mmCIF file of N, CA and C in Angstrom:
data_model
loop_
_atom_site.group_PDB
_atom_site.id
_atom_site.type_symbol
_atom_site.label_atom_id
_atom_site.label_comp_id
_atom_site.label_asym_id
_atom_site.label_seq_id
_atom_site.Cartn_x
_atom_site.Cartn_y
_atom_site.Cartn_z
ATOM 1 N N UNK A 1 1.205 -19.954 7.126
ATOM 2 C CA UNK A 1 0.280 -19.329 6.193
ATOM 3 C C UNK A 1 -0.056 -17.929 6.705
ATOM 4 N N UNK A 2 -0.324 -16.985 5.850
ATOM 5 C CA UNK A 2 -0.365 -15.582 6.238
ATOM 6 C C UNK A 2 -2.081 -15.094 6.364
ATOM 7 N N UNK A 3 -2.422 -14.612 7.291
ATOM 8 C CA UNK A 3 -3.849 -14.003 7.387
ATOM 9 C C UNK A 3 -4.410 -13.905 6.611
ATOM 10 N N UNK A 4 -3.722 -13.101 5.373
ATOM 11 C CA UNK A 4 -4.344 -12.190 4.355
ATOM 12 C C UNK A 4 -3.782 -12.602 3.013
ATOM 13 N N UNK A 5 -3.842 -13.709 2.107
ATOM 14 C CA UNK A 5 -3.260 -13.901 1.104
ATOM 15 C C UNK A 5 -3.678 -13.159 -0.716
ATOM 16 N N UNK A 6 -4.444 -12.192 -0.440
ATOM 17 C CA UNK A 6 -4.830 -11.530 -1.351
ATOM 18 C C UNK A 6 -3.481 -10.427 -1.843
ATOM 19 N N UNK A 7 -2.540 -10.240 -0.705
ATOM 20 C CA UNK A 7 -1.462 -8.764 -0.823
ATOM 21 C C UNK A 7 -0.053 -9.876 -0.847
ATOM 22 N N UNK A 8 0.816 -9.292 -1.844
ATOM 23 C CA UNK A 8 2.289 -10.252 -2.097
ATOM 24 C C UNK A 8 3.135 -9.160 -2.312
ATOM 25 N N UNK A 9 4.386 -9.534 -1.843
ATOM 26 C CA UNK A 9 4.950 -8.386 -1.671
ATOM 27 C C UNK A 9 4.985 -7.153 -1.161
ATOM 28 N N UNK A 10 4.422 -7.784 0.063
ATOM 29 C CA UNK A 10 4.462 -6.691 1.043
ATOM 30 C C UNK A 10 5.858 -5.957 1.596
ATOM 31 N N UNK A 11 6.185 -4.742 1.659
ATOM 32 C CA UNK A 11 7.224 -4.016 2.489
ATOM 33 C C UNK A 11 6.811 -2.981 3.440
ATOM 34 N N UNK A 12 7.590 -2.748 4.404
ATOM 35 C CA UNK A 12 7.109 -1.421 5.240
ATOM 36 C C UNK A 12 8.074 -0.407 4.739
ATOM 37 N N UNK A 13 7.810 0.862 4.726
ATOM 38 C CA UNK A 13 8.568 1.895 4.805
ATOM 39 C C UNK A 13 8.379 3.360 5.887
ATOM 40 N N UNK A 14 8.964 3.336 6.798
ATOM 41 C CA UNK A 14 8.275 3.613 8.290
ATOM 42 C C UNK A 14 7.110 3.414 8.158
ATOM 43 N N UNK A 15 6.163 4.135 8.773
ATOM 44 C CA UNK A 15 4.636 3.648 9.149
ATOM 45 C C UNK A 15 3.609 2.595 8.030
ATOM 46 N N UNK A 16 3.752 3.254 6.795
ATOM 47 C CA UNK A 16 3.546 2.791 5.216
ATOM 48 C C UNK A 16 3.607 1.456 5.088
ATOM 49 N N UNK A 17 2.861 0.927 4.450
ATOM 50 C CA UNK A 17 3.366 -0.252 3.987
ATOM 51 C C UNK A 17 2.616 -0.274 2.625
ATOM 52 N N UNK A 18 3.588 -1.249 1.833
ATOM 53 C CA UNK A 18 3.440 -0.889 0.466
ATOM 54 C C UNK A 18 2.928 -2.433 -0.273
ATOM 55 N N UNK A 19 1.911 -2.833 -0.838
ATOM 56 C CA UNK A 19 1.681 -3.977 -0.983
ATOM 57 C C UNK A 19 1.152 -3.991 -2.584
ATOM 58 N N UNK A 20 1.567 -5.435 -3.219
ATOM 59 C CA UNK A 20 1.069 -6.041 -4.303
ATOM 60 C C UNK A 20 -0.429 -6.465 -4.341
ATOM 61 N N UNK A 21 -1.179 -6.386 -5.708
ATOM 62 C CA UNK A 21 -2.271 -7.186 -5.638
ATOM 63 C C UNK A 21 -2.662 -7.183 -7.067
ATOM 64 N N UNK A 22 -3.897 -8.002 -7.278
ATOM 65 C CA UNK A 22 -4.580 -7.831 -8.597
ATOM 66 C C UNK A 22 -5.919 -7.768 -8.664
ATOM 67 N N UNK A 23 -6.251 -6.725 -9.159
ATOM 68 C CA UNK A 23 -7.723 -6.315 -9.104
ATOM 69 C C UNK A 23 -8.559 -7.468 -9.614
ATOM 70 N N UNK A 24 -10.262 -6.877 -9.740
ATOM 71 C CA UNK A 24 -11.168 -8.325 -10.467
ATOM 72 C C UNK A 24 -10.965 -8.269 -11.495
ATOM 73 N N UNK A 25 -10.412 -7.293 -12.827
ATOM 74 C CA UNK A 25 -10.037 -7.670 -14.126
ATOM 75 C C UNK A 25 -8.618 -8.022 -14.169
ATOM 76 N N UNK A 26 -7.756 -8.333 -13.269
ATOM 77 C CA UNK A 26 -6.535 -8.943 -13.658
ATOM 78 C C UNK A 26 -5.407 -8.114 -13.854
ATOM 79 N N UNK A 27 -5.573 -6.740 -13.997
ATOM 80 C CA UNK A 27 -4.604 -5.603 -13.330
ATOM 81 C C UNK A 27 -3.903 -5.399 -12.003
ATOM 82 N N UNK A 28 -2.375 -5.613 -12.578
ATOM 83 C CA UNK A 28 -1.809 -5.575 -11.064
ATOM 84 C C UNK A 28 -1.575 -3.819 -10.711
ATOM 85 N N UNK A 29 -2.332 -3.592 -9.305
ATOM 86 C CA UNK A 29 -2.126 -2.071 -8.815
ATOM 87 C C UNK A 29 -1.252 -2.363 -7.559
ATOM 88 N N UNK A 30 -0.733 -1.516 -7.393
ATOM 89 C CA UNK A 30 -0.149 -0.913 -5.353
ATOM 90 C C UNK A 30 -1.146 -0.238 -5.193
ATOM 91 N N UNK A 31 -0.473 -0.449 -3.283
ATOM 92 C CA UNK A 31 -0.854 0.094 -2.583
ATOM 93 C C UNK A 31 -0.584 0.907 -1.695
ATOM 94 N N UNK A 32 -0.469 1.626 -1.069
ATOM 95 C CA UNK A 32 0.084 2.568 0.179
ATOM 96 C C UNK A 32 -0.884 2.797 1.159
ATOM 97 N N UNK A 33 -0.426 2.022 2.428
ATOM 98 C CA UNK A 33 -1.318 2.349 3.282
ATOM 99 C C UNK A 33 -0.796 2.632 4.921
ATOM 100 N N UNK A 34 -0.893 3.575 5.240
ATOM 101 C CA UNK A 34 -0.089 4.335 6.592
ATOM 102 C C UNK A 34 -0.830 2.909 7.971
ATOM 103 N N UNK A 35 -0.057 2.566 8.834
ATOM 104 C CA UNK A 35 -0.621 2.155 9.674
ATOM 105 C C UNK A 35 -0.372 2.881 11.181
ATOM 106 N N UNK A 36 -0.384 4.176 10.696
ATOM 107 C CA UNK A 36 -0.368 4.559 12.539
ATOM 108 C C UNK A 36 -1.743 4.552 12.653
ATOM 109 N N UNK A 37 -1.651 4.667 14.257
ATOM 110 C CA UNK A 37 -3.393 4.867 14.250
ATOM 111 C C UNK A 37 -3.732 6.251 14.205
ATOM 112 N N UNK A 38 -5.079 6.416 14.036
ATOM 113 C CA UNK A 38 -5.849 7.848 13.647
ATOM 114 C C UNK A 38 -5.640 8.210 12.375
ATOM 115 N N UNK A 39 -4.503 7.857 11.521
ATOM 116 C CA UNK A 39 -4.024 8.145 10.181
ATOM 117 C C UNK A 39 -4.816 8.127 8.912
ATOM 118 N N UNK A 40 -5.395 6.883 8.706
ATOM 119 C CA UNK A 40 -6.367 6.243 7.693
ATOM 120 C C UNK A 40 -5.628 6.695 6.631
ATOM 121 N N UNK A 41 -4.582 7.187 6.068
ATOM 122 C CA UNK A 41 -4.126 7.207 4.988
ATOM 123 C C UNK A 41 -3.798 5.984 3.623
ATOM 124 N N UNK A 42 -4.717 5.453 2.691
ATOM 125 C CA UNK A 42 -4.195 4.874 1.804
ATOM 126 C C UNK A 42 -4.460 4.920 0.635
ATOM 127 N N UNK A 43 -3.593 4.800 -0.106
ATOM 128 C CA UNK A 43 -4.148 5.139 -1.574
ATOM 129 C C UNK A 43 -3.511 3.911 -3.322
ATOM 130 N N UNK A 44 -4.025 3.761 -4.168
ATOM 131 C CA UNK A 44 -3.914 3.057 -5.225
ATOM 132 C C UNK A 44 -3.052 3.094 -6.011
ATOM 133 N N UNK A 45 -2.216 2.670 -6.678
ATOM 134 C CA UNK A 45 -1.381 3.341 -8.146
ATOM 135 C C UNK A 45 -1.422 2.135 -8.095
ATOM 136 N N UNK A 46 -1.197 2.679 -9.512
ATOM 137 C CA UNK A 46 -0.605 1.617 -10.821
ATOM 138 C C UNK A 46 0.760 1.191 -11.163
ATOM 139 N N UNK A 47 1.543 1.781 -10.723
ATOM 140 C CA UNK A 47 2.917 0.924 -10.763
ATOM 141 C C UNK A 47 3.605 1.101 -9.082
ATOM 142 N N UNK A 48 4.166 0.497 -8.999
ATOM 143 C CA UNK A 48 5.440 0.421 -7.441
ATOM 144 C C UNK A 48 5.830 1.404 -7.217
ATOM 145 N N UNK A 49 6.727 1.910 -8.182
ATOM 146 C CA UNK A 49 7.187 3.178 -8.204
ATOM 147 C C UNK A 49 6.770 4.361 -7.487
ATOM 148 N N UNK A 50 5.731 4.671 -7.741
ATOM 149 C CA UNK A 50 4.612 5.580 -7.243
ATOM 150 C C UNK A 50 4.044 5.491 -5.793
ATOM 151 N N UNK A 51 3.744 4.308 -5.207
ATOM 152 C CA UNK A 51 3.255 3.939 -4.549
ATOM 153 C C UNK A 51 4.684 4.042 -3.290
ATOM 154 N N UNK A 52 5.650 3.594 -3.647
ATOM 155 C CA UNK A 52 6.722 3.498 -2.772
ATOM 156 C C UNK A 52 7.801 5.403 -2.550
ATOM 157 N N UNK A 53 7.757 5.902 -3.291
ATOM 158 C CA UNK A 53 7.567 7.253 -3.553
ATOM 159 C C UNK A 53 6.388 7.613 -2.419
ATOM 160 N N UNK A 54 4.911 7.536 -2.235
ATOM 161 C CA UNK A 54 4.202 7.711 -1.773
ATOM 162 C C UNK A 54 4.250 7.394 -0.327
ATOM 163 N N UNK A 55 4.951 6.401 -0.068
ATOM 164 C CA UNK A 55 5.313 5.854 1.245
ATOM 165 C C UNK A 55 6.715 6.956 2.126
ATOM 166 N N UNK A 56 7.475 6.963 1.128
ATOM 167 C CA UNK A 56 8.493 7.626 1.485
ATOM 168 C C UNK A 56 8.226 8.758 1.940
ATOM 169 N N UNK A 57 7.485 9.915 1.518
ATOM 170 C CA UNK A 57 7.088 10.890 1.481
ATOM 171 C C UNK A 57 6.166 11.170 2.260
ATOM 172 N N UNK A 58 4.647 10.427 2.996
ATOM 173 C CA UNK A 58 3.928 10.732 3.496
ATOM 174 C C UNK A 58 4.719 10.876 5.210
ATOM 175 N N UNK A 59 3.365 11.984 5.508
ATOM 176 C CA UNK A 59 4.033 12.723 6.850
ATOM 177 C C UNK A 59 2.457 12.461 8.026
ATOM 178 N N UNK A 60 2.419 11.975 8.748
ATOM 179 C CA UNK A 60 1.010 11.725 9.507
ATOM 180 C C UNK A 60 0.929 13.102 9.770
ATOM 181 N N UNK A 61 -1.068 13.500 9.790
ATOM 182 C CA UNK A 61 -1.261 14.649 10.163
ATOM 183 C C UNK A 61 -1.466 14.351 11.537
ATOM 184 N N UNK A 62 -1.381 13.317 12.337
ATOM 185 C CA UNK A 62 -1.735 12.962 13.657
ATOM 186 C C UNK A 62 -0.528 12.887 14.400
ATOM 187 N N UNK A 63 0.034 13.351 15.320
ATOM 188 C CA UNK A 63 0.756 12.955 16.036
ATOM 189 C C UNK A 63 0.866 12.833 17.718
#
């Protein structure tokens, strides 16, 4: 069983990871959320697409 069963379809894309969910009205959004540390980068969309695009692309301002 997984820690966190609220996120499905989870993938990484280097640091990024890109996850499924459904809000409290029943809208499925992504997610993008950087896991280096110091980063705190994450953000919402509405389709995969976007969100995985978003992953691809982000650059840590921390290094």
């Amino acid at each position: 069983m997984t820690a966190n069963r609220h996120f499905r379809n989870v993938t990484r894309i280097g640091p990024v990871q890109v996850a499924t969910w459904y809000d409290r009205r029943g809208r499925e959004k992504h997610t993008a959320a950087c896991t280096a540390p110091r980063c705190n980068f994450s953000a919402d969309y509405d389709s995969r697409a976007a969100a995985e695009l978003t992953a691809r692309t982000h650059r840590c301002p921390v290094r």
